[in-house]
Amino acid sequence: MFYAFQTMVLEAWDLWCGLFGLLPYGDPYGAIIALFVLVGMSAKMLAGGEPA
């Protein structure tokens, strides 16, 4: 069960990083920055604030 979850997480991360593959050096760095921005905006919207 753990290995199935681990494989699912790794495949999802590879897919997410693939979205930023065209940027120079953007594969892991841009993906991490975009993930933090996405989580922050989602938390702010769920708390009832404006999205920007």
mmCIF file as gemmi writes it, N, C-alpha and C atoms, coordinates in Angstrom:
data_model
loop_
_atom_site.group_PDB
_atom_site.id
_atom_site.type_symbol
_atom_site.label_atom_id
_atom_site.label_alt_id
_atom_site.label_comp_id
_atom_site.label_asym_id
_atom_site.label_entity_id
_atom_site.label_seq_id
_atom_site.pdbx_PDB_ins_code
_atom_site.Cartn_x
_atom_site.Cartn_y
_atom_site.Cartn_z
_atom_site.occupancy
_atom_site.B_iso_or_equiv
_atom_site.pdbx_formal_charge
_atom_site.auth_seq_id
_atom_site.auth_asym_id
_atom_site.pdbx_PDB_model_num
ATOM 1 N N . MET Axp A 1 ? 0.822 -1.19 0 1 0 ? 1 A 1
ATOM 2 C CA . MET Axp A 1 ? 0 0 0 1 0 ? 1 A 1
ATOM 3 C C . MET Axp A 1 ? 0.87 1.26 0 1 0 ? 1 A 1
ATOM 4 N N . PHE Axp A 2 ? 1.938 1.243 0.789 1 0 ? 2 A 1
ATOM 5 C CA . PHE Axp A 2 ? 2.824 2.405 0.842 1 0 ? 2 A 1
ATOM 6 C C . PHE Axp A 2 ? 3.463 2.66 -0.517 1 0 ? 2 A 1
ATOM 7 N N . TYR Axp A 3 ? 3.892 1.585 -1.183 1 0 ? 3 A 1
ATOM 8 C CA . TYR Axp A 3 ? 4.576 1.754 -2.468 1 0 ? 3 A 1
ATOM 9 C C . TYR Axp A 3 ? 3.627 2.248 -3.552 1 0 ? 3 A 1
ATOM 10 N N . ALA Axp A 4 ? 2.374 1.861 -3.474 1 0 ? 4 A 1
ATOM 11 C CA . ALA Axp A 4 ? 1.388 2.372 -4.429 1 0 ? 4 A 1
ATOM 12 C C . ALA Axp A 4 ? 1.189 3.874 -4.217 1 0 ? 4 A 1
ATOM 13 N N . PHE Axp A 5 ? 1.106 4.31 -2.956 1 0 ? 5 A 1
ATOM 14 C CA . PHE Axp A 5 ? 0.965 5.733 -2.659 1 0 ? 5 A 1
ATOM 15 C C . PHE Axp A 5 ? 2.217 6.5 -3.072 1 0 ? 5 A 1
ATOM 16 N N . GLN Axp A 6 ? 3.382 5.92 -2.796 1 0 ? 6 A 1
ATOM 17 C CA . GLN Axp A 6 ? 4.638 6.563 -3.169 1 0 ? 6 A 1
ATOM 18 C C . GLN Axp A 6 ? 4.743 6.715 -4.677 1 0 ? 6 A 1
ATOM 19 N N . THR Axp A 7 ? 4.374 5.702 -5.408 1 0 ? 7 A 1
ATOM 20 C CA . THR Axp A 7 ? 4.41 5.763 -6.863 1 0 ? 7 A 1
ATOM 21 C C . THR Axp A 7 ? 3.442 6.826 -7.378 1 0 ? 7 A 1
ATOM 22 N N . MET Axp A 8 ? 2.255 6.9 -6.784 1 0 ? 8 A 1
ATOM 23 C CA . MET Axp A 8 ? 1.278 7.897 -7.193 1 0 ? 8 A 1
ATOM 24 C C . MET Axp A 8 ? 1.8 9.312 -6.948 1 0 ? 8 A 1
ATOM 25 N N . VAL Axp A 9 ? 2.43 9.546 -5.801 1 0 ? 9 A 1
ATOM 26 C CA . VAL Axp A 9 ? 2.974 10.87 -5.489 1 0 ? 9 A 1
ATOM 27 C C . VAL Axp A 9 ? 4.111 11.221 -6.447 1 0 ? 9 A 1
ATOM 28 N N . LEU Axp A 10 ? 4.987 10.283 -6.719 1 0 ? 10 A 1
ATOM 29 C CA . LEU Axp A 10 ? 6.106 10.547 -7.631 1 0 ? 10 A 1
ATOM 30 C C . LEU Axp A 10 ? 5.621 10.82 -9.055 1 0 ? 10 A 1
ATOM 31 N N . GLU Axp A 11 ? 4.615 10.091 -9.515 1 0 ? 11 A 1
ATOM 32 C CA . GLU Axp A 11 ? 4.069 10.333 -10.848 1 0 ? 11 A 1
ATOM 33 C C . GLU Axp A 11 ? 3.378 11.69 -10.918 1 0 ? 11 A 1
ATOM 34 N N . ALA Axp A 12 ? 2.68 12.074 -9.856 1 0 ? 12 A 1
ATOM 35 C CA . ALA Axp A 12 ? 2.032 13.387 -9.829 1 0 ? 12 A 1
ATOM 36 C C . ALA Axp A 12 ? 3.075 14.499 -9.836 1 0 ? 12 A 1
ATOM 37 N N . TRP Axp A 13 ? 4.164 14.316 -9.085 1 0 ? 13 A 1
ATOM 38 C CA . TRP Axp A 13 ? 5.221 15.334 -9.059 1 0 ? 13 A 1
ATOM 39 C C . TRP Axp A 13 ? 5.914 15.437 -10.417 1 0 ? 13 A 1
ATOM 40 N N . ASP Axp A 14 ? 6.139 14.307 -11.078 1 0 ? 14 A 1
ATOM 41 C CA . ASP Axp A 14 ? 6.738 14.328 -12.413 1 0 ? 14 A 1
ATOM 42 C C . ASP Axp A 14 ? 5.834 15.05 -13.407 1 0 ? 14 A 1
ATOM 43 N N . LEU Axp A 15 ? 4.528 14.825 -13.298 1 0 ? 15 A 1
ATOM 44 C CA . LEU Axp A 15 ? 3.58 15.518 -14.166 1 0 ? 15 A 1
ATOM 45 C C . LEU Axp A 15 ? 3.59 17.019 -13.892 1 0 ? 15 A 1
ATOM 46 N N . TRP Axp A 16 ? 3.583 17.408 -12.613 1 0 ? 16 A 1
ATOM 47 C CA . TRP Axp A 16 ? 3.615 18.829 -12.223 1 0 ? 16 A 1
ATOM 48 C C . TRP Axp A 16 ? 4.898 19.485 -12.715 1 0 ? 16 A 1
ATOM 49 N N . CYS Axp A 17 ? 6.044 18.824 -12.54 1 0 ? 17 A 1
ATOM 50 C CA . CYS Axp A 17 ? 7.311 19.393 -12.992 1 0 ? 17 A 1
ATOM 51 C C . CYS Axp A 17 ? 7.373 19.46 -14.512 1 0 ? 17 A 1
ATOM 52 N N . GLY Axp A 18 ? 6.716 18.536 -15.183 1 0 ? 18 A 1
ATOM 53 C CA . GLY Axp A 18 ? 6.703 18.549 -16.64 1 0 ? 18 A 1
ATOM 54 C C . GLY Axp A 18 ? 6.036 19.784 -17.211 1 0 ? 18 A 1
ATOM 55 N N . LEU Axp A 19 ? 5.116 20.382 -16.445 1 0 ? 19 A 1
ATOM 56 C CA . LEU Axp A 19 ? 4.479 21.613 -16.903 1 0 ? 19 A 1
ATOM 57 C C . LEU Axp A 19 ? 5.481 22.757 -17.019 1 0 ? 19 A 1
ATOM 58 N N . PHE Axp A 20 ? 6.559 22.697 -16.243 1 0 ? 20 A 1
ATOM 59 C CA . PHE Axp A 20 ? 7.551 23.774 -16.213 1 0 ? 20 A 1
ATOM 60 C C . PHE Axp A 20 ? 8.836 23.374 -16.921 1 0 ? 20 A 1
ATOM 61 N N . GLY Axp A 21 ? 8.819 22.277 -17.664 1 0 ? 21 A 1
ATOM 62 C CA . GLY Axp A 21 ? 10.01 21.756 -18.319 1 0 ? 21 A 1
ATOM 63 C C . GLY Axp A 21 ? 10.575 22.66 -19.402 1 0 ? 21 A 1
ATOM 64 N N . LEU Axp A 22 ? 9.751 23.507 -20.001 1 0 ? 22 A 1
ATOM 65 C CA . LEU Axp A 22 ? 10.226 24.367 -21.078 1 0 ? 22 A 1
ATOM 66 C C . LEU Axp A 22 ? 11.021 25.569 -20.578 1 0 ? 22 A 1
ATOM 67 N N . LEU Axp A 23 ? 10.878 25.901 -19.302 1 0 ? 23 A 1
ATOM 68 C CA . LEU Axp A 23 ? 11.644 27.017 -18.732 1 0 ? 23 A 1
ATOM 69 C C . LEU Axp A 23 ? 13.081 26.592 -18.498 1 0 ? 23 A 1
ATOM 70 N N . PRO Axp A 24 ? 14.05 27.472 -18.738 1 0 ? 24 A 1
ATOM 71 C CA . PRO Axp A 24 ? 15.429 27.098 -18.42 1 0 ? 24 A 1
ATOM 72 C C . PRO Axp A 24 ? 15.602 26.967 -16.904 1 0 ? 24 A 1
ATOM 73 N N . TYR Axp A 25 ? 16.087 25.852 -16.47 1 0 ? 25 A 1
ATOM 74 C CA . TYR Axp A 25 ? 16.25 25.514 -15.053 1 0 ? 25 A 1
ATOM 75 C C . TYR Axp A 25 ? 14.919 25.6 -14.317 1 0 ? 25 A 1
ATOM 76 N N . GLY Axp A 26 ? 13.812 25.488 -15.02 1 0 ? 26 A 1
ATOM 77 C CA . GLY Axp A 26 ? 12.517 25.706 -14.419 1 0 ? 26 A 1
ATOM 78 C C . GLY Axp A 26 ? 11.83 24.449 -13.954 1 0 ? 26 A 1
ATOM 79 N N . ASP Axp A 27 ? 12.405 23.299 -14.267 1 0 ? 27 A 1
ATOM 80 C CA . ASP Axp A 27 ? 11.727 22.056 -13.948 1 0 ? 27 A 1
ATOM 81 C C . ASP Axp A 27 ? 11.433 21.919 -12.463 1 0 ? 27 A 1
ATOM 82 N N . PRO Axp A 28 ? 12.415 21.856 -11.555 1 0 ? 28 A 1
ATOM 83 C CA . PRO Axp A 28 ? 12.046 21.724 -10.141 1 0 ? 28 A 1
ATOM 84 C C . PRO Axp A 28 ? 11.799 23.064 -9.45 1 0 ? 28 A 1
ATOM 85 N N . TYR Axp A 29 ? 12.556 24.089 -9.811 1 0 ? 29 A 1
ATOM 86 C CA . TYR Axp A 29 ? 12.476 25.359 -9.097 1 0 ? 29 A 1
ATOM 87 C C . TYR Axp A 29 ? 11.164 26.086 -9.37 1 0 ? 29 A 1
ATOM 88 N N . GLY Axp A 30 ? 10.788 26.187 -10.62 1 0 ? 30 A 1
ATOM 89 C CA . GLY Axp A 30 ? 9.526 26.837 -10.955 1 0 ? 30 A 1
ATOM 90 C C . GLY Axp A 30 ? 8.341 26.075 -10.416 1 0 ? 30 A 1
ATOM 91 N N . ALA Axp A 31 ? 8.435 24.742 -10.403 1 0 ? 31 A 1
ATOM 92 C CA . ALA Axp A 31 ? 7.337 23.922 -9.891 1 0 ? 31 A 1
ATOM 93 C C . ALA Axp A 31 ? 7.15 24.136 -8.393 1 0 ? 31 A 1
ATOM 94 N N . ILE Axp A 32 ? 8.235 24.243 -7.646 1 0 ? 32 A 1
ATOM 95 C CA . ILE Axp A 32 ? 8.136 24.453 -6.203 1 0 ? 32 A 1
ATOM 96 C C . ILE Axp A 32 ? 7.557 25.836 -5.899 1 0 ? 32 A 1
ATOM 97 N N . ILE Axp A 33 ? 8.032 26.848 -6.607 1 0 ? 33 A 1
ATOM 98 C CA . ILE Axp A 33 ? 7.529 28.2 -6.388 1 0 ? 33 A 1
ATOM 99 C C . ILE Axp A 33 ? 6.044 28.277 -6.738 1 0 ? 33 A 1
ATOM 100 N N . ALA Axp A 34 ? 5.662 27.691 -7.874 1 0 ? 34 A 1
ATOM 101 C CA . ALA Axp A 34 ? 4.259 27.706 -8.275 1 0 ? 34 A 1
ATOM 102 C C . ALA Axp A 34 ? 3.386 26.929 -7.283 1 0 ? 34 A 1
ATOM 103 N N . LEU Axp A 35 ? 3.914 25.849 -6.728 1 0 ? 35 A 1
ATOM 104 C CA . LEU Axp A 35 ? 3.148 25.08 -5.754 1 0 ? 35 A 1
ATOM 105 C C . LEU Axp A 35 ? 2.905 25.885 -4.482 1 0 ? 35 A 1
ATOM 106 N N . PHE Axp A 36 ? 3.93 26.602 -3.999 1 0 ? 36 A 1
ATOM 107 C CA . PHE Axp A 36 ? 3.751 27.441 -2.81 1 0 ? 36 A 1
ATOM 108 C C . PHE Axp A 36 ? 2.756 28.565 -3.074 1 0 ? 36 A 1
ATOM 109 N N . VAL Axp A 37 ? 2.813 29.177 -4.252 1 0 ? 37 A 1
ATOM 110 C CA . VAL Axp A 37 ? 1.871 30.24 -4.595 1 0 ? 37 A 1
ATOM 111 C C . VAL Axp A 37 ? 0.457 29.685 -4.676 1 0 ? 37 A 1
ATOM 112 N N . LEU Axp A 38 ? 0.308 28.523 -5.291 1 0 ? 38 A 1
ATOM 113 C CA . LEU Axp A 38 ? -1.004 27.896 -5.407 1 0 ? 38 A 1
ATOM 114 C C . LEU Axp A 38 ? -1.591 27.54 -4.048 1 0 ? 38 A 1
ATOM 115 N N . VAL Axp A 39 ? -0.774 26.989 -3.161 1 0 ? 39 A 1
ATOM 116 C CA . VAL Axp A 39 ? -1.24 26.644 -1.814 1 0 ? 39 A 1
ATOM 117 C C . VAL Axp A 39 ? -1.601 27.909 -1.035 1 0 ? 39 A 1
ATOM 118 N N . GLY Axp A 40 ? -0.787 28.943 -1.146 1 0 ? 40 A 1
ATOM 119 C CA . GLY Axp A 40 ? -1.062 30.195 -0.448 1 0 ? 40 A 1
ATOM 120 C C . GLY Axp A 40 ? -2.342 30.864 -0.918 1 0 ? 40 A 1
ATOM 121 N N . MET Axp A 41 ? -2.543 30.903 -2.227 1 0 ? 41 A 1
ATOM 122 C CA . MET Axp A 41 ? -3.758 31.508 -2.757 1 0 ? 41 A 1
ATOM 123 C C . MET Axp A 41 ? -4.989 30.688 -2.376 1 0 ? 41 A 1
ATOM 124 N N . SER Axp A 42 ? -4.863 29.381 -2.395 1 0 ? 42 A 1
ATOM 125 C CA . SER Axp A 42 ? -5.986 28.513 -2.012 1 0 ? 42 A 1
ATOM 126 C C . SER Axp A 42 ? -6.343 28.704 -0.535 1 0 ? 42 A 1
ATOM 127 N N . ALA Axp A 43 ? -5.341 28.797 0.309 1 0 ? 43 A 1
ATOM 128 C CA . ALA Axp A 43 ? -5.597 28.989 1.739 1 0 ? 43 A 1
ATOM 129 C C . ALA Axp A 43 ? -6.253 30.339 1.988 1 0 ? 43 A 1
ATOM 130 N N . LYS Axp A 44 ? -5.81 31.362 1.283 1 0 ? 44 A 1
ATOM 131 C CA . LYS Axp A 44 ? -6.397 32.681 1.456 1 0 ? 44 A 1
ATOM 132 C C . LYS Axp A 44 ? -7.836 32.724 0.973 1 0 ? 44 A 1
ATOM 133 N N . MET Axp A 45 ? -8.117 32.033 -0.13 1 0 ? 45 A 1
ATOM 134 C CA . MET Axp A 45 ? -9.484 32.002 -0.65 1 0 ? 45 A 1
ATOM 135 C C . MET Axp A 45 ? -10.397 31.207 0.286 1 0 ? 45 A 1
ATOM 136 N N . LEU Axp A 46 ? -9.904 30.115 0.848 1 0 ? 46 A 1
ATOM 137 C CA . LEU Axp A 46 ? -10.705 29.325 1.766 1 0 ? 46 A 1
ATOM 138 C C . LEU Axp A 46 ? -10.962 30.064 3.076 1 0 ? 46 A 1
ATOM 139 N N . ALA Axp A 47 ? -10.046 30.943 3.464 1 0 ? 47 A 1
ATOM 140 C CA . ALA Axp A 47 ? -10.216 31.716 4.688 1 0 ? 47 A 1
ATOM 141 C C . ALA Axp A 47 ? -11.175 32.883 4.478 1 0 ? 47 A 1
ATOM 142 N N . GLY Axp A 48 ? -11.561 33.138 3.226 1 0 ? 48 A 1
ATOM 143 C CA . GLY Axp A 48 ? -12.542 34.185 2.958 1 0 ? 48 A 1
ATOM 144 C C . GLY Axp A 48 ? -11.941 35.476 2.462 1 0 ? 48 A 1
ATOM 145 N N . GLY Axp A 49 ? -10.651 35.485 2.141 1 0 ? 49 A 1
ATOM 146 C CA . GLY Axp A 49 ? -10.03 36.71 1.649 1 0 ? 49 A 1
ATOM 147 C C . GLY Axp A 49 ? -10.108 36.81 0.138 1 0 ? 49 A 1
ATOM 148 N N . GLU Axp A 50 ? -9.631 37.91 -0.385 1 0 ? 50 A 1
ATOM 149 C CA . GLU Axp A 50 ? -9.562 38.11 -1.821 1 0 ? 50 A 1
ATOM 150 C C . GLU Axp A 50 ? -8.444 37.248 -2.388 1 0 ? 50 A 1
ATOM 151 N N . PRO Axp A 51 ? -8.568 36.779 -3.651 1 0 ? 51 A 1
ATOM 152 C CA . PRO Axp A 51 ? -7.524 35.936 -4.215 1 0 ? 51 A 1
ATOM 153 C C . PRO Axp A 51 ? -6.23 36.686 -4.547 1 0 ? 51 A 1
ATOM 154 N N . ALA Axp A 52 ? -6.281 38.018 -4.662 1 0 ? 52 A 1
ATOM 155 C CA . ALA Axp A 52 ? -5.051 38.751 -4.986 1 0 ? 52 A 1
ATOM 156 C C . ALA Axp A 52 ? -4.944 39.989 -4.119 1 0 ? 52 A 1
